[in-house]
């Protein structure tokens, strides 16, 4: 991971997630190319924004932390490339659960 990626600071309630790749490329004896695979729905939190503002003007702290492993919707977020690696920028509300 390069210096540029480590300096990413998401805004508001956004988080930067590193998708976890599926370990398996073969199903039976049929090869599944990368273009036909489903998007990963698990990832590890790489960076967390400060949280969103409430209607009263108070900052609402995020429920996730850097290093948390999370589940998110398959079509959530915006894909970005930082220092040659793929990441997703998601809203905290796109995260479905924190998993062990």
mmCIF file with all atom_site columns, C-alpha atoms in Angstrom, residues 7-86:
data_model
loop_
_atom_site.group_PDB
_atom_site.id
_atom_site.type_symbol
_atom_site.label_atom_id
_atom_site.label_alt_id
_atom_site.label_comp_id
_atom_site.label_asym_id
_atom_site.label_entity_id
_atom_site.label_seq_id
_atom_site.pdbx_PDB_ins_code
_atom_site.Cartn_x
_atom_site.Cartn_y
_atom_site.Cartn_z
_atom_site.occupancy
_atom_site.B_iso_or_equiv
_atom_site.pdbx_formal_charge
_atom_site.auth_seq_id
_atom_site.auth_comp_id
_atom_site.auth_asym_id
_atom_site.auth_atom_id
_atom_site.pdbx_PDB_model_num
ATOM 1  C CA . UNK A 1 7  ? -3.407  9.392   3.542   1.00 0.00 ? 7  UNK A CA 1
ATOM 2  C CA . UNK A 1 8  ? -7.023  9.014   2.346   1.00 0.00 ? 8  UNK A CA 1
ATOM 3  C CA . UNK A 1 9  ? -9.436  10.820  4.672   1.00 0.00 ? 9  UNK A CA 1
ATOM 4  C CA . UNK A 1 10 ? -13.117 10.135  3.902   1.00 0.00 ? 10 UNK A CA 1
ATOM 5  C CA . UNK A 1 11 ? -15.625 12.892  4.619   1.00 0.00 ? 11 UNK A CA 1
ATOM 6  C CA . UNK A 1 12 ? -18.840 12.802  6.657   1.00 0.00 ? 12 UNK A CA 1
ATOM 7  C CA . UNK A 1 13 ? -20.220 9.267   7.191   1.00 0.00 ? 13 UNK A CA 1
ATOM 8  C CA . UNK A 1 14 ? -18.175 7.675   4.427   1.00 0.00 ? 14 UNK A CA 1
ATOM 9  C CA . UNK A 1 15 ? -15.741 4.798   4.884   1.00 0.00 ? 15 UNK A CA 1
ATOM 10 C CA . UNK A 1 16 ? -13.039 3.344   2.644   1.00 0.00 ? 16 UNK A CA 1
ATOM 11 C CA . UNK A 1 17 ? -13.258 -0.453  2.364   1.00 0.00 ? 17 UNK A CA 1
ATOM 12 C CA . UNK A 1 18 ? -10.734 -2.879  0.877   1.00 0.00 ? 18 UNK A CA 1
ATOM 13 C CA . UNK A 1 19 ? -12.880 -5.656  -0.687  1.00 0.00 ? 19 UNK A CA 1
ATOM 14 C CA . UNK A 1 20 ? -11.907 -9.212  0.262   1.00 0.00 ? 20 UNK A CA 1
ATOM 15 C CA . UNK A 1 21 ? -11.491 -11.340 -2.847  1.00 0.00 ? 21 UNK A CA 1
ATOM 16 C CA . UNK A 1 22 ? -13.124 -14.721 -3.272  1.00 0.00 ? 22 UNK A CA 1
ATOM 17 C CA . UNK A 1 23 ? -10.429 -17.378 -2.873  1.00 0.00 ? 23 UNK A CA 1
ATOM 18 C CA . UNK A 1 24 ? -11.968 -19.749 -5.387  1.00 0.00 ? 24 UNK A CA 1
ATOM 19 C CA . UNK A 1 25 ? -11.760 -19.245 -9.157  1.00 0.00 ? 25 UNK A CA 1
ATOM 20 C CA . UNK A 1 26 ? -12.966 -22.698 -10.178 1.00 0.00 ? 26 UNK A CA 1
ATOM 21 C CA . UNK A 1 27 ? -16.417 -24.163 -9.589  1.00 0.00 ? 27 UNK A CA 1
ATOM 22 C CA . UNK A 1 28 ? -16.274 -27.852 -10.441 1.00 0.00 ? 28 UNK A CA 1
ATOM 23 C CA . UNK A 1 29 ? -14.340 -28.012 -13.688 1.00 0.00 ? 29 UNK A CA 1
ATOM 24 C CA . UNK A 1 30 ? -15.649 -24.728 -15.109 1.00 0.00 ? 30 UNK A CA 1
ATOM 25 C CA . UNK A 1 31 ? -13.384 -21.682 -14.954 1.00 0.00 ? 31 UNK A CA 1
ATOM 26 C CA . UNK A 1 32 ? -15.199 -18.487 -13.957 1.00 0.00 ? 32 UNK A CA 1
ATOM 27 C CA . UNK A 1 33 ? -13.466 -15.386 -15.375 1.00 0.00 ? 33 UNK A CA 1
ATOM 28 C CA . UNK A 1 34 ? -13.110 -12.267 -13.215 1.00 0.00 ? 34 UNK A CA 1
ATOM 29 C CA . UNK A 1 35 ? -15.676 -10.429 -15.337 1.00 0.00 ? 35 UNK A CA 1
ATOM 30 C CA . UNK A 1 36 ? -18.378 -13.002 -14.493 1.00 0.00 ? 36 UNK A CA 1
ATOM 31 C CA . UNK A 1 37 ? -17.739 -13.110 -10.739 1.00 0.00 ? 37 UNK A CA 1
ATOM 32 C CA . UNK A 1 38 ? -20.085 -11.360 -8.368  1.00 0.00 ? 38 UNK A CA 1
ATOM 33 C CA . UNK A 1 39 ? -18.692 -8.348  -6.571  1.00 0.00 ? 39 UNK A CA 1
ATOM 34 C CA . UNK A 1 40 ? -17.332 -9.210  -3.121  1.00 0.00 ? 40 UNK A CA 1
ATOM 35 C CA . UNK A 1 41 ? -19.709 -8.343  -0.332  1.00 0.00 ? 41 UNK A CA 1
ATOM 36 C CA . UNK A 1 42 ? -17.127 -8.480  2.449   1.00 0.00 ? 42 UNK A CA 1
ATOM 37 C CA . UNK A 1 43 ? -14.321 -6.087  3.104   1.00 0.00 ? 43 UNK A CA 1
ATOM 38 C CA . UNK A 1 44 ? -12.028 -4.597  5.689   1.00 0.00 ? 44 UNK A CA 1
ATOM 39 C CA . UNK A 1 45 ? -12.393 -0.975  6.810   1.00 0.00 ? 45 UNK A CA 1
ATOM 40 C CA . UNK A 1 46 ? -9.335  0.990   5.696   1.00 0.00 ? 46 UNK A CA 1
ATOM 41 C CA . UNK A 1 47 ? -10.385 4.545   6.712   1.00 0.00 ? 47 UNK A CA 1
ATOM 42 C CA . UNK A 1 48 ? -13.395 6.108   8.481   1.00 0.00 ? 48 UNK A CA 1
ATOM 43 C CA . UNK A 1 49 ? -14.810 9.617   8.179   1.00 0.00 ? 49 UNK A CA 1
ATOM 44 C CA . UNK A 1 50 ? -15.630 11.731  11.253  1.00 0.00 ? 50 UNK A CA 1
ATOM 45 C CA . UNK A 1 51 ? -19.374 10.938  11.086  1.00 0.00 ? 51 UNK A CA 1
ATOM 46 C CA . UNK A 1 52 ? -22.415 12.781  9.825   1.00 0.00 ? 52 UNK A CA 1
ATOM 47 C CA . UNK A 1 53 ? -24.048 15.815  11.388  1.00 0.00 ? 53 UNK A CA 1
ATOM 48 C CA . UNK A 1 54 ? -27.411 15.525  13.121  1.00 0.00 ? 54 UNK A CA 1
ATOM 49 C CA . UNK A 1 55 ? -30.242 17.987  12.477  1.00 0.00 ? 55 UNK A CA 1
ATOM 50 C CA . UNK A 1 56 ? -29.214 19.742  15.716  1.00 0.00 ? 56 UNK A CA 1
ATOM 51 C CA . UNK A 1 57 ? -25.653 20.213  14.451  1.00 0.00 ? 57 UNK A CA 1
ATOM 52 C CA . UNK A 1 58 ? -23.978 17.559  16.622  1.00 0.00 ? 58 UNK A CA 1
ATOM 53 C CA . UNK A 1 59 ? -21.608 15.069  15.032  1.00 0.00 ? 59 UNK A CA 1
ATOM 54 C CA . UNK A 1 60 ? -22.821 11.438  15.109  1.00 0.00 ? 60 UNK A CA 1
ATOM 55 C CA . UNK A 1 61 ? -19.835 9.130   15.638  1.00 0.00 ? 61 UNK A CA 1
ATOM 56 C CA . UNK A 1 62 ? -19.565 6.173   13.212  1.00 0.00 ? 62 UNK A CA 1
ATOM 57 C CA . UNK A 1 63 ? -20.264 2.645   14.512  1.00 0.00 ? 63 UNK A CA 1
ATOM 58 C CA . UNK A 1 64 ? -17.360 1.133   12.545  1.00 0.00 ? 64 UNK A CA 1
ATOM 59 C CA . UNK A 1 65 ? -13.612 1.423   13.080  1.00 0.00 ? 65 UNK A CA 1
ATOM 60 C CA . UNK A 1 66 ? -10.499 0.941   10.978  1.00 0.00 ? 66 UNK A CA 1
ATOM 61 C CA . UNK A 1 67 ? -9.738  -2.778  10.772  1.00 0.00 ? 67 UNK A CA 1
ATOM 62 C CA . UNK A 1 68 ? -13.367 -3.971  11.159  1.00 0.00 ? 68 UNK A CA 1
ATOM 63 C CA . UNK A 1 69 ? -14.459 -6.701  8.735   1.00 0.00 ? 69 UNK A CA 1
ATOM 64 C CA . UNK A 1 70 ? -17.867 -5.771  7.314   1.00 0.00 ? 70 UNK A CA 1
ATOM 65 C CA . UNK A 1 71 ? -20.640 -6.981  5.017   1.00 0.00 ? 71 UNK A CA 1
ATOM 66 C CA . UNK A 1 72 ? -22.080 -4.509  2.513   1.00 0.00 ? 72 UNK A CA 1
ATOM 67 C CA . UNK A 1 73 ? -24.556 -4.561  -0.357  1.00 0.00 ? 73 UNK A CA 1
ATOM 68 C CA . UNK A 1 74 ? -23.133 -6.079  -3.543  1.00 0.00 ? 74 UNK A CA 1
ATOM 69 C CA . UNK A 1 75 ? -23.800 -2.932  -5.593  1.00 0.00 ? 75 UNK A CA 1
ATOM 70 C CA . UNK A 1 76 ? -23.020 -0.353  -2.888  1.00 0.00 ? 76 UNK A CA 1
ATOM 71 C CA . UNK A 1 77 ? -20.420 2.364   -2.995  1.00 0.00 ? 77 UNK A CA 1
ATOM 72 C CA . UNK A 1 78 ? -18.051 3.864   -5.512  1.00 0.00 ? 78 UNK A CA 1
ATOM 73 C CA . UNK A 1 79 ? -15.047 1.910   -6.779  1.00 0.00 ? 79 UNK A CA 1
ATOM 74 C CA . UNK A 1 80 ? -11.728 3.778   -6.642  1.00 0.00 ? 80 UNK A CA 1
ATOM 75 C CA . UNK A 1 81 ? -8.125  2.829   -7.361  1.00 0.00 ? 81 UNK A CA 1
ATOM 76 C CA . UNK A 1 82 ? -5.533  4.116   -4.898  1.00 0.00 ? 82 UNK A CA 1
ATOM 77 C CA . UNK A 1 83 ? -1.865  3.319   -5.537  1.00 0.00 ? 83 UNK A CA 1
ATOM 78 C CA . UNK A 1 84 ? -2.875  0.527   -7.915  1.00 0.00 ? 84 UNK A CA 1
ATOM 79 C CA . UNK A 1 85 ? -5.224  -1.210  -5.445  1.00 0.00 ? 85 UNK A CA 1
ATOM 80 C CA . UNK A 1 86 ? -9.026  -1.371  -5.623  1.00 0.00 ? 86 UNK A CA 1
#
